[in-house]
PDB file of N, CA and C in Angstrom:
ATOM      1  N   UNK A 276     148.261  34.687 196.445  1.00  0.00           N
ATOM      2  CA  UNK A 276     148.325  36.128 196.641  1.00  0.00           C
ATOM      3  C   UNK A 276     149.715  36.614 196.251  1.00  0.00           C
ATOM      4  N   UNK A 277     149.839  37.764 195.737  1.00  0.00           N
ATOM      5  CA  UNK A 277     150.909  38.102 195.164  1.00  0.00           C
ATOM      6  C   UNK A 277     151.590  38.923 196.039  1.00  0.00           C
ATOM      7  N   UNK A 278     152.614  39.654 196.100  1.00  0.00           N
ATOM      8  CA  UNK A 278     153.607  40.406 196.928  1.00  0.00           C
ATOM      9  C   UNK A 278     152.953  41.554 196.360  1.00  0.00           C
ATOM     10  N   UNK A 279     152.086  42.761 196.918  1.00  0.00           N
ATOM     11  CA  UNK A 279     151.674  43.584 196.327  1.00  0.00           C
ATOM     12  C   UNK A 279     153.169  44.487 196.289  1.00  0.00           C
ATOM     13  N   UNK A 280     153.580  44.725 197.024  1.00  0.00           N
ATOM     14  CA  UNK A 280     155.102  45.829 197.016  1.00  0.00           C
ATOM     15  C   UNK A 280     155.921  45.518 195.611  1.00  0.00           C
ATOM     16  N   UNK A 281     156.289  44.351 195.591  1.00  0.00           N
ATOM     17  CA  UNK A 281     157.003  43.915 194.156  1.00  0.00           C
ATOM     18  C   UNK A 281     156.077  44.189 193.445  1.00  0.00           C
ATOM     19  N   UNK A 282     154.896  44.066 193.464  1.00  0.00           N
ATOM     20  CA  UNK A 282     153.963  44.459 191.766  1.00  0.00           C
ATOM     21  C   UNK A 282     154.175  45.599 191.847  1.00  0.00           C
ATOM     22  N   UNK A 283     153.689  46.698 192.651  1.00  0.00           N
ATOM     23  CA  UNK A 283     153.881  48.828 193.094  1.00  0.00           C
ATOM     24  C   UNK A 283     155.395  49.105 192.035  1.00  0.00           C
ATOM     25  N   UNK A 284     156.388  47.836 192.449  1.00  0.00           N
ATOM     26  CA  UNK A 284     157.782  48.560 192.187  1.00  0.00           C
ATOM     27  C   UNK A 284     157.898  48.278 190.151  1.00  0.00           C
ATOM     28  N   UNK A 285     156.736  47.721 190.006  1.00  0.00           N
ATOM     29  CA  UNK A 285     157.064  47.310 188.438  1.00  0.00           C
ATOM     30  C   UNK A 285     156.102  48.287 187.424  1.00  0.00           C
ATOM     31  N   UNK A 286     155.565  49.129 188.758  1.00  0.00           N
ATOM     32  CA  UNK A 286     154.758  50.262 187.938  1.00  0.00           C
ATOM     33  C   UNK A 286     155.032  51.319 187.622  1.00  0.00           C
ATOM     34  N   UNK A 287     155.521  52.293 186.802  1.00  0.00           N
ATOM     35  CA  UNK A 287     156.079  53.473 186.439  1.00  0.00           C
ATOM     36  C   UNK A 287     155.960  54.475 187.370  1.00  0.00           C
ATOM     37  N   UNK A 288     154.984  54.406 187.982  1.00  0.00           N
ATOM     38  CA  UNK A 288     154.327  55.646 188.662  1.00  0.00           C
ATOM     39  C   UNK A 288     155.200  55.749 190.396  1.00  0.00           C
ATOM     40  N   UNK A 289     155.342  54.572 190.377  1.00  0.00           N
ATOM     41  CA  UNK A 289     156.107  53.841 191.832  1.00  0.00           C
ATOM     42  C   UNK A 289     157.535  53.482 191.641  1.00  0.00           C
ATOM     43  N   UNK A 290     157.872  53.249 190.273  1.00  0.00           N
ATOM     44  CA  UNK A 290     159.576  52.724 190.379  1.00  0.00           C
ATOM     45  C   UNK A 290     160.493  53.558 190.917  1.00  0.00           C
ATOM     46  N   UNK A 291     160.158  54.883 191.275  1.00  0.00           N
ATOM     47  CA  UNK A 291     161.738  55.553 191.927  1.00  0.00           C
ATOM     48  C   UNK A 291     161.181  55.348 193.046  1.00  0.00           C
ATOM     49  N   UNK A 292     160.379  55.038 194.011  1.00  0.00           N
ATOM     50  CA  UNK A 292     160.218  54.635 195.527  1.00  0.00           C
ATOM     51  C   UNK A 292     160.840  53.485 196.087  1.00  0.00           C
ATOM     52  N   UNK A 293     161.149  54.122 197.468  1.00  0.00           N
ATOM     53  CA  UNK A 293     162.157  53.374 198.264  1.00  0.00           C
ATOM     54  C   UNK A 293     161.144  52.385 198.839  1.00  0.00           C
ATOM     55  N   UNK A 294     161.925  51.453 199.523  1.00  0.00           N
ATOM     56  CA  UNK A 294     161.328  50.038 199.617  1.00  0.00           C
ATOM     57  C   UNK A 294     160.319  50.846 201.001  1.00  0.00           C
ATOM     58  N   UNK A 295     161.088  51.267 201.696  1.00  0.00           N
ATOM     59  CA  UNK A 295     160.068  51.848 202.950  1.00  0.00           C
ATOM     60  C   UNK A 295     158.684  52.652 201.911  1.00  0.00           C
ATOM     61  N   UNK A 296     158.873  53.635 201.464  1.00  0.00           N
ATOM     62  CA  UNK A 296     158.007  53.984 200.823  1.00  0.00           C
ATOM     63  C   UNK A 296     156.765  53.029 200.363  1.00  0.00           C
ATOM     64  N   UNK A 297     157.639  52.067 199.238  1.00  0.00           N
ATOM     65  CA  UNK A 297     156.434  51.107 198.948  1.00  0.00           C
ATOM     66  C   UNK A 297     156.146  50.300 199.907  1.00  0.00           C
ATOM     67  N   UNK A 298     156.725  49.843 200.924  1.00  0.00           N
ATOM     68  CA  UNK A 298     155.880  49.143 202.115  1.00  0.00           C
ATOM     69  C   UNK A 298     154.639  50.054 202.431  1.00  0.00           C
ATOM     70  N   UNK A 299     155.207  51.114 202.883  1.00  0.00           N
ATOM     71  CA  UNK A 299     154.013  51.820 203.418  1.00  0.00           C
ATOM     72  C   UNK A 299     152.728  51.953 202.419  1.00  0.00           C
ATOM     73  N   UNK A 300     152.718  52.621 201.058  1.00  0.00           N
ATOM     74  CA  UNK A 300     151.550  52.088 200.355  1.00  0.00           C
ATOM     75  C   UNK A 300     151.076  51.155 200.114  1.00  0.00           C
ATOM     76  N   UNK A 301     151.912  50.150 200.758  1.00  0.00           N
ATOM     77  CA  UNK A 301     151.144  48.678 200.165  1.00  0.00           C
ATOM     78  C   UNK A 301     150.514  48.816 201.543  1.00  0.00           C
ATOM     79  N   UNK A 302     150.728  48.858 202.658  1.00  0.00           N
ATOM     80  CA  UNK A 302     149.831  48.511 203.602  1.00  0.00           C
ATOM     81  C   UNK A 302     148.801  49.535 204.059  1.00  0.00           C
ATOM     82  N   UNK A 303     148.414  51.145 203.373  1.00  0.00           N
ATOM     83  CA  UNK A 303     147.087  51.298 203.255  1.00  0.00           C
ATOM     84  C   UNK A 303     146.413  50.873 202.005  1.00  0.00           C
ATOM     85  N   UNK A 304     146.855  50.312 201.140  1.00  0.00           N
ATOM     86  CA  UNK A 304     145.709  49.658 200.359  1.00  0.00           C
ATOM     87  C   UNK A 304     145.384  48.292 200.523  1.00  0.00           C
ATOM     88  N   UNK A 305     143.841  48.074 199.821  1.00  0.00           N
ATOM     89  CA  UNK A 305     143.276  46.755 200.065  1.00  0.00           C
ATOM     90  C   UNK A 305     143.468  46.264 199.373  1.00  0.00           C
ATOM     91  N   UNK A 306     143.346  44.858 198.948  1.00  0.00           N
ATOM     92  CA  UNK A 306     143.452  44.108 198.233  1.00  0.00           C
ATOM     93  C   UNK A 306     141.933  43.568 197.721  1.00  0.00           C
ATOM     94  N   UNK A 307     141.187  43.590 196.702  1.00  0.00           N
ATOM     95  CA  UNK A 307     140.135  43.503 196.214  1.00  0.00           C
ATOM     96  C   UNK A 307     140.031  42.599 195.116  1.00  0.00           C
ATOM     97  N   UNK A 308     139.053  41.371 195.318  1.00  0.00           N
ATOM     98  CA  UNK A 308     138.781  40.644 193.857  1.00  0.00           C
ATOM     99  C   UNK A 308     137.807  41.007 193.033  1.00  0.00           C
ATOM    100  N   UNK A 309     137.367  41.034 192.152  1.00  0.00           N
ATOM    101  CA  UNK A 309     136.213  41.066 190.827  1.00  0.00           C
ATOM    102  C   UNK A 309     136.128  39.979 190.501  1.00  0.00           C
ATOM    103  N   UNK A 310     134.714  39.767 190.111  1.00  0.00           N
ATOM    104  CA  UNK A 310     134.395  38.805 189.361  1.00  0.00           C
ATOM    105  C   UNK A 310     134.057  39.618 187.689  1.00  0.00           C
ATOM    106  N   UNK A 311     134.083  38.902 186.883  1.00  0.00           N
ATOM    107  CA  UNK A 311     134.175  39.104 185.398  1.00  0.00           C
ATOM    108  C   UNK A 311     132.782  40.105 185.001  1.00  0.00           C
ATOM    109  N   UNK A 312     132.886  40.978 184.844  1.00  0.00           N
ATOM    110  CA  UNK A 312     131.502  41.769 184.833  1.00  0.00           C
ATOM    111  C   UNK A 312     131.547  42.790 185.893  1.00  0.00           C
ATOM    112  N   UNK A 313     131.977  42.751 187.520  1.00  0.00           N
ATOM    113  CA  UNK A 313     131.634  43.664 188.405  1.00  0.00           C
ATOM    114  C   UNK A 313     133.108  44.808 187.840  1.00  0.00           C
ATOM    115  N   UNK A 314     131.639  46.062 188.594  1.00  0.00           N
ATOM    116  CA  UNK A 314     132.247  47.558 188.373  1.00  0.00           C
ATOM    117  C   UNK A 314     133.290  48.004 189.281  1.00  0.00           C
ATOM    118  N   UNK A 315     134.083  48.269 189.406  1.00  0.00           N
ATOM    119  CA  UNK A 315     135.272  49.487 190.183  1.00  0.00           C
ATOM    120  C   UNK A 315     134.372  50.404 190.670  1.00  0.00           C
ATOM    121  N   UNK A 316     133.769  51.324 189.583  1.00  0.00           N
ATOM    122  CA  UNK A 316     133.361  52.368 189.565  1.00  0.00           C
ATOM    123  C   UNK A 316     132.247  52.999 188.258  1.00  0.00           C
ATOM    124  N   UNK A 317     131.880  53.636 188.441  1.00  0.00           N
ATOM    125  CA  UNK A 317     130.864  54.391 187.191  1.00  0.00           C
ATOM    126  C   UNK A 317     131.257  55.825 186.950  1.00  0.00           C
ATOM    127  N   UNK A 318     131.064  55.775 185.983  1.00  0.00           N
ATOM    128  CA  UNK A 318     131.236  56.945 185.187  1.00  0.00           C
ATOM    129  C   UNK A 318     130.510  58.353 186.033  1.00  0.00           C
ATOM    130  N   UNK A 319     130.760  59.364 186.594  1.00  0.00           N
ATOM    131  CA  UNK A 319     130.387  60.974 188.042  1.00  0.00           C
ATOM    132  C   UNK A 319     130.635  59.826 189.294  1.00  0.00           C
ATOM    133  N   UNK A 320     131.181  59.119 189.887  1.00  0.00           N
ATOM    134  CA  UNK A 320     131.328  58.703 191.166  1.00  0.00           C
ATOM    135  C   UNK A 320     132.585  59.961 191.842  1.00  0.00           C
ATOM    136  N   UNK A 321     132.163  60.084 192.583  1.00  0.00           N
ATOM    137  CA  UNK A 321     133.342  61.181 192.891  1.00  0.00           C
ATOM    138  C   UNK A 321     134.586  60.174 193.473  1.00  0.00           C
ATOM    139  N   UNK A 322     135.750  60.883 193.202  1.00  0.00           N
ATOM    140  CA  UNK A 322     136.548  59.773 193.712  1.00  0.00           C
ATOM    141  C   UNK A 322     137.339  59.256 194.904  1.00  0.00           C
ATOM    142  N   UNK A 323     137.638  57.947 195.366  1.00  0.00           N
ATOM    143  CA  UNK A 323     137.769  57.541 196.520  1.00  0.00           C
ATOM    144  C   UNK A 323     139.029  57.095 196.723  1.00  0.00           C
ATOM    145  N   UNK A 324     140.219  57.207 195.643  1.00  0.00           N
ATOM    146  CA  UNK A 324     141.441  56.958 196.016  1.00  0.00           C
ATOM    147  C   UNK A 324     141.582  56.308 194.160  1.00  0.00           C
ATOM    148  N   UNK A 325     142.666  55.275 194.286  1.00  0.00           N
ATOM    149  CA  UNK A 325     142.881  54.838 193.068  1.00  0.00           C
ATOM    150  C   UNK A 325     143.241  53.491 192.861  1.00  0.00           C
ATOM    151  N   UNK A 326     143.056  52.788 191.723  1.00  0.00           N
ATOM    152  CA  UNK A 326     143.726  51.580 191.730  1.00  0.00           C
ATOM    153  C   UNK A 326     144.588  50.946 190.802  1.00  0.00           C
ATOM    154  N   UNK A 327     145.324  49.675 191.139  1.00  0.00           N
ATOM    155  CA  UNK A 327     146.312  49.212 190.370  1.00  0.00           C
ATOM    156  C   UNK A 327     146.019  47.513 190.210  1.00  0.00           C
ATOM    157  N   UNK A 328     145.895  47.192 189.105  1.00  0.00           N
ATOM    158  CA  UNK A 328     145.407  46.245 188.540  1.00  0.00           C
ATOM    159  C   UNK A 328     146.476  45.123 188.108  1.00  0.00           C
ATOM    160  N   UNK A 329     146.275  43.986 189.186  1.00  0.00           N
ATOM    161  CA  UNK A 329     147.498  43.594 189.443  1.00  0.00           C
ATOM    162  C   UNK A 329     147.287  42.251 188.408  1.00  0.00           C
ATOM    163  N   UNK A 330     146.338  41.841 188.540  1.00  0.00           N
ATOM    164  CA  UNK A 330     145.934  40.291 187.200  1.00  0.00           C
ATOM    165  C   UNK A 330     144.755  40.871 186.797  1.00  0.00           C
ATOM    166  N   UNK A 331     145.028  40.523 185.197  1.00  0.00           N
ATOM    167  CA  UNK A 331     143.465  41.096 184.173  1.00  0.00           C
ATOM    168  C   UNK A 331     143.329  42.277 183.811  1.00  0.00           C
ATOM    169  N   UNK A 332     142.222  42.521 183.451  1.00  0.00           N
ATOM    170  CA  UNK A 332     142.555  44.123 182.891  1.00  0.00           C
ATOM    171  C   UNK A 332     141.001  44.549 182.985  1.00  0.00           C
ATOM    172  N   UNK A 333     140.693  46.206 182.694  1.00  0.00           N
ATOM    173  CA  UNK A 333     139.323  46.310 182.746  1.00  0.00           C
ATOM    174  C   UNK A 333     138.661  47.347 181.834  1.00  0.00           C
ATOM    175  N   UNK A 334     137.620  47.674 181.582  1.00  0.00           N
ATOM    176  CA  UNK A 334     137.549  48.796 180.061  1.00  0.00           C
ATOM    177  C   UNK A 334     136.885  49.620 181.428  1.00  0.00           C
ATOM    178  N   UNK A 335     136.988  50.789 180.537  1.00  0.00           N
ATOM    179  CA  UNK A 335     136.253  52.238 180.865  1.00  0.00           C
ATOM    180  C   UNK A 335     135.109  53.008 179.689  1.00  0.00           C
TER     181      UNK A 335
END
């Protein structure tokens, strides 16, 4: 398992956040696996927050 806070701080969207800051988002989000094929999401799902893709990658 990876340090999710150190991955948050290597993402553009998160690099000017303070370490308190990124603690705190790291601990309301989950941590979620996929297997090769399963969906995030579909195309009209209304949306439920967002995610950051910490190993692998995924199409849309």
């Amino acid at each position: 398992m990876c340090n999710i806070k150190e991955a948050l701080r290597q993402a553009p969207l998160f690099a000017h956040l303070s370490d308190r800051q990124l603690q705190c988002i790291s601990e309301l989000g989950t941590e979620i696996w996929l297997q090769p094929g399963e969906q995030i999401a579909r195309q009209g799902d209304p949306p439920d927050g967002f995610y950051v893709i910490l190993e692998g990658k995924t199409e849309w």
